Amino acid sequence: MAVDLRHELTRPLALILAAFAVLGWVLFGLSSWSASSVQKAQRLQLVEMRTKADTLSADLAKQTALIAEAGGLEKKMLATREELSRMTQAKADVQSELATAQRRLSTVRRDVSEADRSLAAQAQKLSDLQSSAAEANNAAPDQTTQPTPRVGRGARRGTWTRRGRAYRSYSIMSRPR
């Protein structure tokens, strides 16, 4: 039995079935093509999302490191502020001590200048007394001359006890009478 293909294709049922078969294959081809393109698009989206996730995790790690560094910098800043306040206080203390030392220095200089003036006046008195003594010795050569008092440390020395009190002392201007 030979099948006549021409005759079979003219029947409506066969034509409808053939059309459905072709339509099925076309839909299958389109759906597989569409599915593969959707899968490809989903894979691309998945790769992009993984890349974004990696980027975001790297950014998060950087942010965490920056936050930790900022905390360390804040501690350093507080320590530096404390050190600055200590240094400022030390500077104020040193300036106060310097002002006190300068006042003491000016007082000592004033005392030294007064002592110099007093010493000059005492030296002048001594030279006046020595010249008057020399004139008295020249005027009365027959009288026994007495030694002039010593000026300096030796003239002021006396005999001292262990307790530091003098029981006999000499003065610069004292003369035996």
PDB file of C-alpha atoms in Angstrom, residues 10-118:
ATOM      1  CA  THR A  10      -5.358  17.738   0.776  1.00  0.00           C
ATOM      2  CA  ARG A  11      -7.369  16.464   3.655  1.00  0.00           C
ATOM      3  CA  PRO A  12      -8.265  19.033   6.235  1.00  0.00           C
ATOM      4  CA  LEU A  13      -7.355  16.978   9.254  1.00  0.00           C
ATOM      5  CA  ALA A  14      -3.926  16.239   7.941  1.00  0.00           C
ATOM      6  CA  LEU A  15      -3.412  19.879   7.055  1.00  0.00           C
ATOM      7  CA  ILE A  16      -4.438  20.988  10.490  1.00  0.00           C
ATOM      8  CA  LEU A  17      -2.177  18.448  12.153  1.00  0.00           C
ATOM      9  CA  ALA A  18       0.722  19.436   9.901  1.00  0.00           C
ATOM     10  CA  ALA A  19       0.131  23.106  10.688  1.00  0.00           C
ATOM     11  CA  PHE A  20       0.069  22.305  14.403  1.00  0.00           C
ATOM     12  CA  ALA A  21       3.261  20.297  14.063  1.00  0.00           C
ATOM     13  CA  VAL A  22       5.031  23.131  12.258  1.00  0.00           C
ATOM     14  CA  LEU A  23       3.627  25.612  14.722  1.00  0.00           C
ATOM     15  CA  GLY A  24       4.809  23.413  17.617  1.00  0.00           C
ATOM     16  CA  TRP A  25       8.306  23.186  16.192  1.00  0.00           C
ATOM     17  CA  VAL A  26       8.401  26.949  15.631  1.00  0.00           C
ATOM     18  CA  LEU A  27       7.179  27.588  19.167  1.00  0.00           C
ATOM     19  CA  PHE A  28       9.677  25.061  20.513  1.00  0.00           C
ATOM     20  CA  GLY A  29      12.491  26.769  18.605  1.00  0.00           C
ATOM     21  CA  LEU A  30      11.364  30.212  19.759  1.00  0.00           C
ATOM     22  CA  SER A  31      10.966  29.114  23.350  1.00  0.00           C
ATOM     23  CA  SER A  32      14.358  27.414  23.424  1.00  0.00           C
ATOM     24  CA  TRP A  33      15.944  30.462  21.778  1.00  0.00           C
ATOM     25  CA  SER A  34      14.086  32.737  24.218  1.00  0.00           C
ATOM     26  CA  ALA A  35      15.017  30.531  27.174  1.00  0.00           C
ATOM     27  CA  SER A  36      18.667  30.536  26.193  1.00  0.00           C
ATOM     28  CA  SER A  37      18.624  34.314  25.765  1.00  0.00           C
ATOM     29  CA  VAL A  38      16.854  34.680  29.129  1.00  0.00           C
ATOM     30  CA  GLN A  39      19.393  32.341  30.732  1.00  0.00           C
ATOM     31  CA  LYS A  40      22.198  34.307  29.119  1.00  0.00           C
ATOM     32  CA  ALA A  41      20.692  37.558  30.386  1.00  0.00           C
ATOM     33  CA  GLN A  42      20.271  36.030  33.840  1.00  0.00           C
ATOM     34  CA  ARG A  43      23.875  34.821  33.818  1.00  0.00           C
ATOM     35  CA  LEU A  44      25.021  38.317  32.852  1.00  0.00           C
ATOM     36  CA  GLN A  45      22.894  39.788  35.631  1.00  0.00           C
ATOM     37  CA  LEU A  46      24.299  37.228  38.056  1.00  0.00           C
ATOM     38  CA  VAL A  47      27.870  38.106  37.039  1.00  0.00           C
ATOM     39  CA  GLU A  48      27.080  41.815  37.371  1.00  0.00           C
ATOM     40  CA  MET A  49      25.504  41.254  40.775  1.00  0.00           C
ATOM     41  CA  ARG A  50      28.503  39.233  41.956  1.00  0.00           C
ATOM     42  CA  THR A  51      30.803  41.993  40.714  1.00  0.00           C
ATOM     43  CA  LYS A  52      28.696  44.588  42.507  1.00  0.00           C
ATOM     44  CA  ALA A  53      28.648  42.444  45.653  1.00  0.00           C
ATOM     45  CA  ASP A  54      32.441  42.112  45.524  1.00  0.00           C
ATOM     46  CA  THR A  55      32.770  45.861  44.978  1.00  0.00           C
ATOM     47  CA  LEU A  56      30.373  46.589  47.833  1.00  0.00           C
ATOM     48  CA  SER A  57      32.169  44.186  50.181  1.00  0.00           C
ATOM     49  CA  ALA A  58      35.494  45.812  49.269  1.00  0.00           C
ATOM     50  CA  ASP A  59      33.948  49.240  49.892  1.00  0.00           C
ATOM     51  CA  LEU A  60      32.563  47.991  53.195  1.00  0.00           C
ATOM     52  CA  ALA A  61      35.999  46.720  54.202  1.00  0.00           C
ATOM     53  CA  LYS A  62      37.510  50.097  53.250  1.00  0.00           C
ATOM     54  CA  GLN A  63      34.836  51.941  55.206  1.00  0.00           C
ATOM     55  CA  THR A  64      35.418  49.702  58.223  1.00  0.00           C
ATOM     56  CA  ALA A  65      39.161  50.325  58.001  1.00  0.00           C
ATOM     57  CA  LEU A  66      38.556  54.068  57.669  1.00  0.00           C
ATOM     58  CA  ILE A  67      36.259  54.033  60.696  1.00  0.00           C
ATOM     59  CA  ALA A  68      38.897  52.191  62.721  1.00  0.00           C
ATOM     60  CA  GLU A  69      41.551  54.632  61.499  1.00  0.00           C
ATOM     61  CA  ALA A  70      39.298  57.566  62.353  1.00  0.00           C
ATOM     62  CA  GLY A  71      38.889  56.164  65.862  1.00  0.00           C
ATOM     63  CA  GLY A  72      42.667  55.898  66.179  1.00  0.00           C
ATOM     64  CA  LEU A  73      43.089  59.415  64.840  1.00  0.00           C
ATOM     65  CA  GLU A  74      40.490  60.678  67.294  1.00  0.00           C
ATOM     66  CA  LYS A  75      42.411  59.083  70.175  1.00  0.00           C
ATOM     67  CA  LYS A  76      45.639  60.620  68.877  1.00  0.00           C
ATOM     68  CA  MET A  77      43.908  63.985  68.570  1.00  0.00           C
ATOM     69  CA  LEU A  78      42.673  63.787  72.170  1.00  0.00           C
ATOM     70  CA  ALA A  79      46.148  62.792  73.361  1.00  0.00           C
ATOM     71  CA  THR A  80      47.641  65.666  71.369  1.00  0.00           C
ATOM     72  CA  ARG A  81      45.141  68.094  72.874  1.00  0.00           C
ATOM     73  CA  GLU A  82      46.016  66.885  76.369  1.00  0.00           C
ATOM     74  CA  GLU A  83      49.724  67.231  75.580  1.00  0.00           C
ATOM     75  CA  LEU A  84      49.091  70.713  74.218  1.00  0.00           C
ATOM     76  CA  SER A  85      47.251  71.734  77.375  1.00  0.00           C
ATOM     77  CA  ARG A  86      50.088  70.326  79.514  1.00  0.00           C
ATOM     78  CA  MET A  87      52.656  72.162  77.404  1.00  0.00           C
ATOM     79  CA  THR A  88      50.638  75.376  77.629  1.00  0.00           C
ATOM     80  CA  GLN A  89      50.485  75.014  81.411  1.00  0.00           C
ATOM     81  CA  ALA A  90      54.213  74.257  81.548  1.00  0.00           C
ATOM     82  CA  LYS A  91      54.894  77.313  79.385  1.00  0.00           C
ATOM     83  CA  ALA A  92      52.815  79.476  81.713  1.00  0.00           C
ATOM     84  CA  ASP A  93      54.662  78.039  84.728  1.00  0.00           C
ATOM     85  CA  VAL A  94      58.048  78.667  83.116  1.00  0.00           C
ATOM     86  CA  GLN A  95      57.039  82.209  82.185  1.00  0.00           C
ATOM     87  CA  SER A  96      55.929  82.793  85.764  1.00  0.00           C
ATOM     88  CA  GLU A  97      59.221  81.419  87.075  1.00  0.00           C
ATOM     89  CA  LEU A  98      61.093  83.547  84.545  1.00  0.00           C
ATOM     90  CA  ALA A  99      59.269  86.676  85.680  1.00  0.00           C
ATOM     91  CA  THR A 100      60.050  85.819  89.315  1.00  0.00           C
ATOM     92  CA  ALA A 101      63.705  85.174  88.445  1.00  0.00           C
ATOM     93  CA  GLN A 102      63.892  88.475  86.547  1.00  0.00           C
ATOM     94  CA  ARG A 103      62.449  90.305  89.547  1.00  0.00           C
ATOM     95  CA  ARG A 104      64.978  88.585  91.809  1.00  0.00           C
ATOM     96  CA  LEU A 105      67.768  89.440  89.385  1.00  0.00           C
ATOM     97  CA  SER A 106      66.779  93.099  89.324  1.00  0.00           C
ATOM     98  CA  THR A 107      66.615  93.078  93.143  1.00  0.00           C
ATOM     99  CA  VAL A 108      70.053  91.451  93.352  1.00  0.00           C
ATOM    100  CA  ARG A 109      71.469  93.932  90.841  1.00  0.00           C
ATOM    101  CA  ARG A 110      70.003  96.785  92.845  1.00  0.00           C
ATOM    102  CA  ASP A 111      71.470  95.321  96.048  1.00  0.00           C
ATOM    103  CA  VAL A 112      74.854  94.854  94.355  1.00  0.00           C
ATOM    104  CA  SER A 113      74.848  98.429  93.105  1.00  0.00           C
ATOM    105  CA  GLU A 114      73.920  99.637  96.607  1.00  0.00           C
ATOM    106  CA  ALA A 115      76.717  97.482  98.052  1.00  0.00           C
ATOM    107  CA  ASP A 116      79.139  98.928  95.476  1.00  0.00           C
ATOM    108  CA  ARG A 117      78.112 102.442  96.452  1.00  0.00           C
ATOM    109  CA  SER A 118      78.420 101.582 100.135  1.00  0.00           C
TER     110      SER A 118
END
